Short mmCIF file of C-alpha atoms in Angstrom, two decimals:
data_model
loop_
_atom_site.label_atom_id
_atom_site.label_comp_id
_atom_site.label_asym_id
_atom_site.label_seq_id
_atom_site.Cartn_x
_atom_site.Cartn_y
_atom_site.Cartn_z
CA MET A 1 179.16 92.10 123.78
CA GLY A 2 180.19 93.11 120.24
CA PHE A 3 178.91 95.96 118.14
CA LEU A 4 176.84 93.60 115.95
CA SER A 5 175.07 92.10 118.96
CA LEU A 6 174.43 95.55 120.42
CA SER A 7 173.00 96.84 117.14
CA ARG A 8 170.67 93.83 116.93
CA ILE A 9 169.50 94.40 120.50
CA VAL A 10 168.72 98.04 119.65
CA LYS A 11 166.88 96.90 116.51
CA PHE A 12 164.80 94.33 118.42
CA SER A 13 164.07 96.90 121.15
CA LEU A 14 162.66 99.30 118.56
CA GLN A 15 160.64 96.49 117.00
CA ASN A 16 159.15 95.61 120.39
CA PHE A 17 158.40 99.28 121.03
CA PHE A 18 156.50 99.86 117.78
CA ARG A 19 154.90 96.42 117.52
CA ASN A 20 152.84 97.11 120.66
CA ILE A 21 152.51 100.83 119.97
CA TRP A 22 149.31 101.41 121.96
CA LEU A 23 150.72 99.64 124.99
CA SER A 24 153.89 101.69 124.55
CA ILE A 25 151.83 104.89 124.47
CA VAL A 26 150.03 103.93 127.70
CA THR A 27 153.35 103.09 129.39
CA ILE A 28 154.95 106.37 128.30
CA THR A 29 151.87 108.32 129.43
CA ILE A 30 152.15 106.87 132.94
CA ILE A 31 155.88 107.67 132.98
CA VAL A 32 155.17 111.26 131.87
CA LEU A 33 152.56 111.64 134.61
CA THR A 34 155.09 110.37 137.16
CA LEU A 35 157.87 112.68 136.01
CA PHE A 36 155.64 115.71 135.51
CA SER A 37 154.31 115.34 139.06
CA VAL A 38 157.95 115.62 140.19
CA SER A 39 158.52 118.65 137.93
CA SER A 40 155.33 120.29 139.24
CA LEU A 41 156.50 119.69 142.80
CA VAL A 42 159.83 121.34 141.97
CA PHE A 43 157.99 124.32 140.40
CA VAL A 44 155.70 124.83 143.39
CA ASN A 45 158.55 124.54 145.90
CA ALA A 46 160.63 127.06 143.95
CA ILE A 47 157.74 129.55 143.87
CA MET A 48 156.94 129.06 147.56
CA ASN A 49 160.60 129.47 148.56
CA GLU A 50 160.80 132.67 146.53
CA ALA A 51 157.58 133.95 148.16
CA ILE A 52 158.96 133.19 151.64
CA THR A 53 162.23 134.95 150.79
CA LEU A 54 160.27 137.94 149.50
CA VAL A 55 158.22 138.22 152.71
CA GLU A 56 161.34 137.76 154.86
CA SER A 57 163.05 140.61 152.99
CA LYS A 58 160.24 142.94 154.10
CA VAL A 59 160.76 142.16 157.80
CA ASP A 60 162.89 144.67 159.69
CA VAL A 61 163.29 146.64 162.90
CA SER A 62 163.13 150.42 162.53
CA VAL A 63 164.91 152.35 165.28
CA TYR A 64 163.75 155.99 165.48
CA PHE A 65 166.14 158.37 167.25
CA LYS A 66 165.27 161.56 169.06
CA PRO A 67 166.00 164.74 167.05
CA THR A 68 168.65 165.63 169.64
CA ALA A 69 170.75 162.51 168.92
CA THR A 70 174.07 163.40 167.31
CA GLU A 71 175.70 161.73 164.30
CA ASN A 72 178.42 160.23 166.50
CA GLN A 73 175.88 158.74 168.91
CA ILE A 74 173.86 157.24 166.04
CA ALA A 75 177.05 155.89 164.45
CA ALA A 76 177.95 154.23 167.77
CA VAL A 77 174.58 152.47 167.91
CA GLN A 78 174.89 151.44 164.25
CA GLY A 79 178.38 150.04 164.82
CA SER A 80 177.21 148.04 167.84
CA LEU A 81 174.32 146.54 165.88
CA GLU A 82 176.48 145.71 162.85
CA ALA A 83 178.90 143.86 165.13
CA LEU A 84 176.17 141.38 166.11
CA PRO A 85 176.69 138.05 164.26
CA TYR A 86 173.00 137.63 163.41
CA VAL A 87 172.57 141.13 161.93
CA LYS A 88 172.67 141.14 158.13
CA GLN A 89 172.75 144.90 157.52
CA VAL A 90 171.93 148.23 159.15
CA LYS A 91 170.76 151.09 156.95
CA HIS A 92 170.98 154.70 158.19
CA VAL A 93 168.18 157.05 157.07
CA THR A 94 168.99 160.66 157.98
CA LYS A 95 166.37 163.10 159.24
CA SER A 96 166.51 165.04 155.95
CA GLU A 97 165.94 161.83 153.96
CA ALA A 98 163.06 160.93 156.26
CA LEU A 99 161.48 164.35 155.71
CA ALA A 100 161.86 164.00 151.93
CA LYS A 101 160.13 160.60 152.05
CA LEU A 102 157.34 162.06 154.18
CA ARG A 103 156.77 164.84 151.65
CA GLU A 104 156.75 162.32 148.81
CA GLN A 105 154.31 160.11 150.69
CA TYR A 106 151.85 162.97 151.24
CA LYS A 107 152.44 164.85 147.99
CA ASP A 108 148.71 164.65 147.22
CA SER A 109 147.73 166.07 150.63
CA PRO A 110 148.17 169.88 150.45
CA LEU A 111 147.16 170.38 154.09
CA ILE A 112 149.95 168.15 155.41
CA LEU A 113 152.51 169.67 153.06
CA GLU A 114 151.50 173.16 154.15
CA SER A 115 151.85 172.13 157.79
CA LEU A 116 155.38 170.87 157.14
CA LYS A 117 156.32 174.20 155.55
CA GLU A 118 155.18 176.04 158.67
CA LEU A 119 157.71 174.19 160.81
CA ASP A 120 160.96 176.01 161.52
CA ASN A 121 162.97 172.86 162.20
CA ASN A 122 162.82 169.28 160.98
CA PRO A 123 160.80 167.46 163.68
CA LEU A 124 161.98 164.04 162.55
CA GLY A 125 164.94 162.14 163.88
CA ASP A 126 167.37 159.78 162.19
CA THR A 127 166.36 156.15 161.66
CA LEU A 128 168.25 152.87 161.58
CA ILE A 129 166.64 150.02 159.62
CA VAL A 130 167.97 146.67 160.85
CA ASN A 131 167.78 143.39 158.92
CA THR A 132 168.83 140.05 160.40
CA PHE A 133 169.62 136.72 158.74
CA GLU A 134 166.77 134.94 160.54
CA THR A 135 163.37 136.38 161.45
CA THR A 136 163.68 134.87 164.93
CA ASP A 137 166.63 137.19 165.66
CA TYR A 138 164.69 140.46 165.47
CA GLN A 139 163.51 140.14 169.05
CA LYS A 140 167.16 139.82 170.13
CA VAL A 141 167.90 143.19 168.51
CA ILE A 142 164.98 144.81 170.34
CA ASP A 143 166.05 143.26 173.64
CA ILE A 144 169.61 144.58 173.27
CA LEU A 145 168.39 148.09 172.46
CA ASN A 146 166.08 148.09 175.47
CA ALA A 147 168.69 146.61 177.80
CA THR A 148 171.42 149.13 176.94
CA PRO A 149 170.79 152.38 178.89
CA GLN A 150 172.92 154.64 176.66
CA PHE A 151 170.96 153.43 173.63
CA ALA A 152 167.57 153.71 175.29
CA LEU A 153 168.21 157.40 176.10
CA LEU A 154 168.76 158.18 172.40
CA ILE A 155 165.89 156.15 170.97
CA ASP A 156 162.46 157.70 170.61
CA ASN A 157 160.64 154.61 169.35
CA GLN A 158 161.03 151.19 167.71
CA SER A 159 158.80 149.39 165.25
CA PHE A 160 159.00 145.75 164.29
CA ASP A 161 157.34 144.77 161.02
CA ASP A 162 156.59 141.21 162.06
CA ASN A 163 155.50 139.03 159.13
CA SER A 164 156.36 135.81 160.95
CA TYR A 165 152.71 134.66 160.82
CA ILE A 166 152.68 134.96 157.03
CA ILE A 167 156.06 133.22 156.77
CA ASP A 168 154.90 130.35 159.02
CA LYS A 169 151.70 130.03 156.98
CA LEU A 170 153.63 129.88 153.70
CA GLN A 171 156.04 127.31 155.13
CA LYS A 172 153.15 125.11 156.30
CA ILE A 173 151.45 125.37 152.91
CA SER A 174 154.73 124.52 151.19
CA SER A 175 155.22 121.51 153.47
CA GLN A 176 151.68 120.27 152.82
CA ILE A 177 152.07 120.68 149.06
CA THR A 178 155.38 118.81 149.21
CA ASN A 179 153.81 115.91 151.10
CA ILE A 180 150.88 115.72 148.69
CA GLY A 181 153.23 116.00 145.72
CA TRP A 182 155.44 113.17 146.94
CA GLY A 183 152.35 111.06 147.59
CA ILE A 184 151.18 111.58 144.00
CA THR A 185 154.70 110.89 142.69
CA ILE A 186 155.01 107.64 144.65
CA PHE A 187 151.55 106.58 143.46
CA PHE A 188 152.40 107.15 139.80
CA GLY A 189 155.83 105.60 140.36
CA LEU A 190 154.22 102.37 141.59
CA ILE A 191 151.76 102.46 138.69
CA SER A 192 154.70 102.93 136.30
CA LEU A 193 156.42 99.93 137.85
CA LEU A 194 153.34 97.73 137.43
CA VAL A 195 152.62 98.97 133.90
CA ILE A 196 156.20 98.35 132.74
CA VAL A 197 156.15 94.86 134.28
CA ASN A 198 152.91 94.12 132.43
CA THR A 199 154.23 95.62 129.18
CA ILE A 200 157.37 93.48 129.29
CA ARG A 201 155.27 90.43 130.18
CA ILE A 202 153.13 90.96 127.08
CA ALA A 203 156.25 91.53 124.98
CA ILE A 204 157.71 88.24 126.26
CA TYR A 205 154.47 86.42 125.45
CA THR A 206 154.32 88.00 121.98
CA HIS A 207 157.89 86.94 121.19
CA ARG A 208 157.81 83.52 122.83
CA ASP A 209 158.32 81.70 119.52
CA GLU A 210 161.19 83.99 118.51
CA ILE A 211 162.81 83.51 121.91
CA GLY A 212 162.57 79.74 121.49
CA ILE A 213 164.26 79.93 118.07
CA MET A 214 167.01 82.19 119.49
CA LYS A 215 167.78 79.62 122.17
CA LEU A 216 167.82 76.81 119.61
CA VAL A 217 170.45 78.60 117.51
CA GLY A 218 172.59 79.25 120.59
CA ALA A 219 171.72 82.84 121.59
CA SER A 220 173.01 83.78 125.03
CA ASN A 221 170.70 84.71 127.89
CA GLN A 222 172.17 88.22 127.77
CA PHE A 223 171.22 88.58 124.10
CA VAL A 224 167.68 87.31 124.75
CA ARG A 225 167.14 89.67 127.68
CA GLY A 226 168.81 92.66 126.01
CA PRO A 227 165.90 93.80 123.78
CA PHE A 228 163.50 93.89 126.74
CA LEU A 229 165.93 95.95 128.81
CA GLY A 230 166.46 98.23 125.80
CA GLU A 231 162.70 98.59 125.40
CA ALA A 232 162.37 99.67 129.04
CA ILE A 233 165.17 102.23 128.63
CA LEU A 234 163.44 103.51 125.48
CA TYR A 235 160.22 104.03 127.48
CA ALA A 236 162.15 105.94 130.14
CA CYS A 237 164.04 108.16 127.69
CA THR A 238 160.94 108.94 125.61
CA GLY A 239 158.91 109.77 128.72
CA SER A 240 161.72 111.97 130.06
CA PHE A 241 162.01 113.87 126.78
CA ILE A 242 158.25 114.51 126.63
CA THR A 243 158.31 115.69 130.26
CA PHE A 244 161.25 117.98 129.44
CA VAL A 245 159.31 119.62 126.58
CA LEU A 246 156.10 119.78 128.64
CA ALA A 247 157.87 121.35 131.65
CA TYR A 248 159.48 124.05 129.52
CA THR A 249 156.14 124.79 127.84
CA VAL A 250 154.36 125.09 131.19
CA ALA A 251 157.16 127.27 132.60
CA THR A 252 157.03 129.61 129.59
CA PHE A 253 153.27 130.12 129.80
CA SER A 254 153.24 130.30 133.63
CA ASP A 255 155.96 132.94 134.02
CA PRO A 256 153.65 135.97 133.45
CA TYR A 257 151.37 134.70 136.24
CA VAL A 258 154.34 133.95 138.53
CA ILE A 259 155.69 137.47 138.00
CA GLY A 260 152.22 138.86 138.68
CA LEU A 261 152.05 136.85 141.90
CA LEU A 262 155.51 137.70 143.25
CA GLY A 263 155.88 141.17 141.77
CA GLN A 264 158.98 142.49 140.07
CA VAL A 265 161.50 140.04 141.49
CA ASP A 266 164.50 138.47 139.82
CA PHE A 267 162.82 135.08 139.46
CA THR A 268 161.20 133.17 136.60
CA LEU A 269 160.39 129.48 136.28
CA LEU A 270 162.19 129.40 132.94
CA GLY A 271 165.32 130.88 134.49
CA TYR A 272 165.07 128.46 137.42
CA LEU A 273 164.82 125.52 135.01
CA ASN A 274 167.83 126.71 133.02
CA GLN A 275 169.91 127.02 136.19
CA ASN A 276 168.92 123.59 137.52
CA ILE A 277 168.33 121.64 134.30
CA LEU A 278 170.93 118.98 135.09
CA TYR A 279 169.66 118.34 138.61
CA ILE A 280 165.96 118.31 137.70
CA PHE A 281 165.83 116.42 134.42
CA GLY A 282 169.01 114.43 134.99
CA GLY A 283 167.61 113.23 138.31
CA GLU A 284 164.24 112.44 136.76
CA LEU A 285 165.84 110.49 133.90
CA LEU A 286 168.07 108.54 136.26
CA GLY A 287 165.16 107.78 138.58
CA ILE A 288 162.80 106.55 135.87
CA VAL A 289 165.55 104.47 134.21
CA VAL A 290 166.18 102.77 137.57
CA ILE A 291 162.43 102.12 138.01
CA SER A 292 162.19 100.78 134.45
CA MET A 293 165.18 98.48 134.92
CA ILE A 294 163.81 97.16 138.22
CA ALA A 295 160.40 96.54 136.61
CA THR A 296 162.00 94.79 133.64
CA ALA A 297 164.21 92.67 135.88
CA LEU A 298 161.13 91.58 137.85
CA ALA A 299 159.23 90.74 134.66
CA LEU A 300 162.15 88.83 133.14
CA ARG A 301 162.71 86.82 136.30
CA ARG A 302 159.02 85.99 136.58
CA TYR A 303 158.01 85.38 132.96
CA LEU A 304 161.13 84.70 130.88
CA LYS A 305 162.41 81.14 131.24
CA VAL A 306 165.83 81.01 129.61
#
C-alpha cells in the first residue's frame, strides 16, 4: 500500500469518525469505562499490596534475654538465628537502649520515672528482634528457640506480634476486589465489542453508496476496508488517551487520602503510575486495539459485501 492510499484511508477514517460524532462519543465512552475499570483495579491492587507489606513489616518475634546473659552468649544466639535461610534480619537492642526507650515511653508518668531512678541496676535484659521473609516462618523461629536447651536457659521471655489475621483479611479483600474488578472489566469489554460492531455496521450502511462507487472504479478490498479499521483504531487510541489523563487526575487527587490511609510510607499512586506507565497504559492500549480490530473484523465480515 502506497503513501497516497494510506493518507486517503486516514482521511476517510477521520471523516467516518466525525460524521457520526455522537455515535463516536458513545463508543469512546464505553471504551473509557472499560479501560478505567482496569486502571482502577490496578490502583486498588497496588494499595492493597502496599497495605499488606506494611502490616507484614510490623510482624516480628522479640526475644527477651535474662539480665545475666553475656554479650557473647547473645551474639551466639543472634548468629544462629541469622544463619537460618528464612530469617530476614535480627536486630540487637541492648539493655541500656531498652531502658532509654522505656523512659521515653513513660516520660509523662513521673511515678514510673521516679521508680526507675530508685533502682541500683538496670533490671532489663537485652532483646533480639527477629524478622522473617514470610509470616508463616515466625513459628519456626519460636520452635527452634524452645527446642535448643542452651538458648532456653538464656531467654526470659518471647513475644510474637502476630498480625496474620489482618494479613489474611486484607488478602481476601484484595482477592474479592480483583474478582469483582475483572468481572466489571469483562462486562465493559463485551459491551465495547458490541458497540464497536454496531458503530462499524452503521458506518458501512451510511457509506454504502460510496463503497459501491469505489468498487466500480476498481478500488481494492483492502482500500475499502481500511477506513473502517482506521476508525476502530482511532476509537481505541482516543479512549486510551482519555483514560490516561483521567487516571493521572484521579491518582493526583487520591494521593493525599492514600498517604493518610497508609501513613508515611514511600508509596504514592502517582509514583506507581510513573514507574509502571508502559505496562499499564501500553497493555491497555494494546488490549483495546485488539478488541477494536476483532469487532471491526466481525462487522466487516458480516455487513460489508466486497
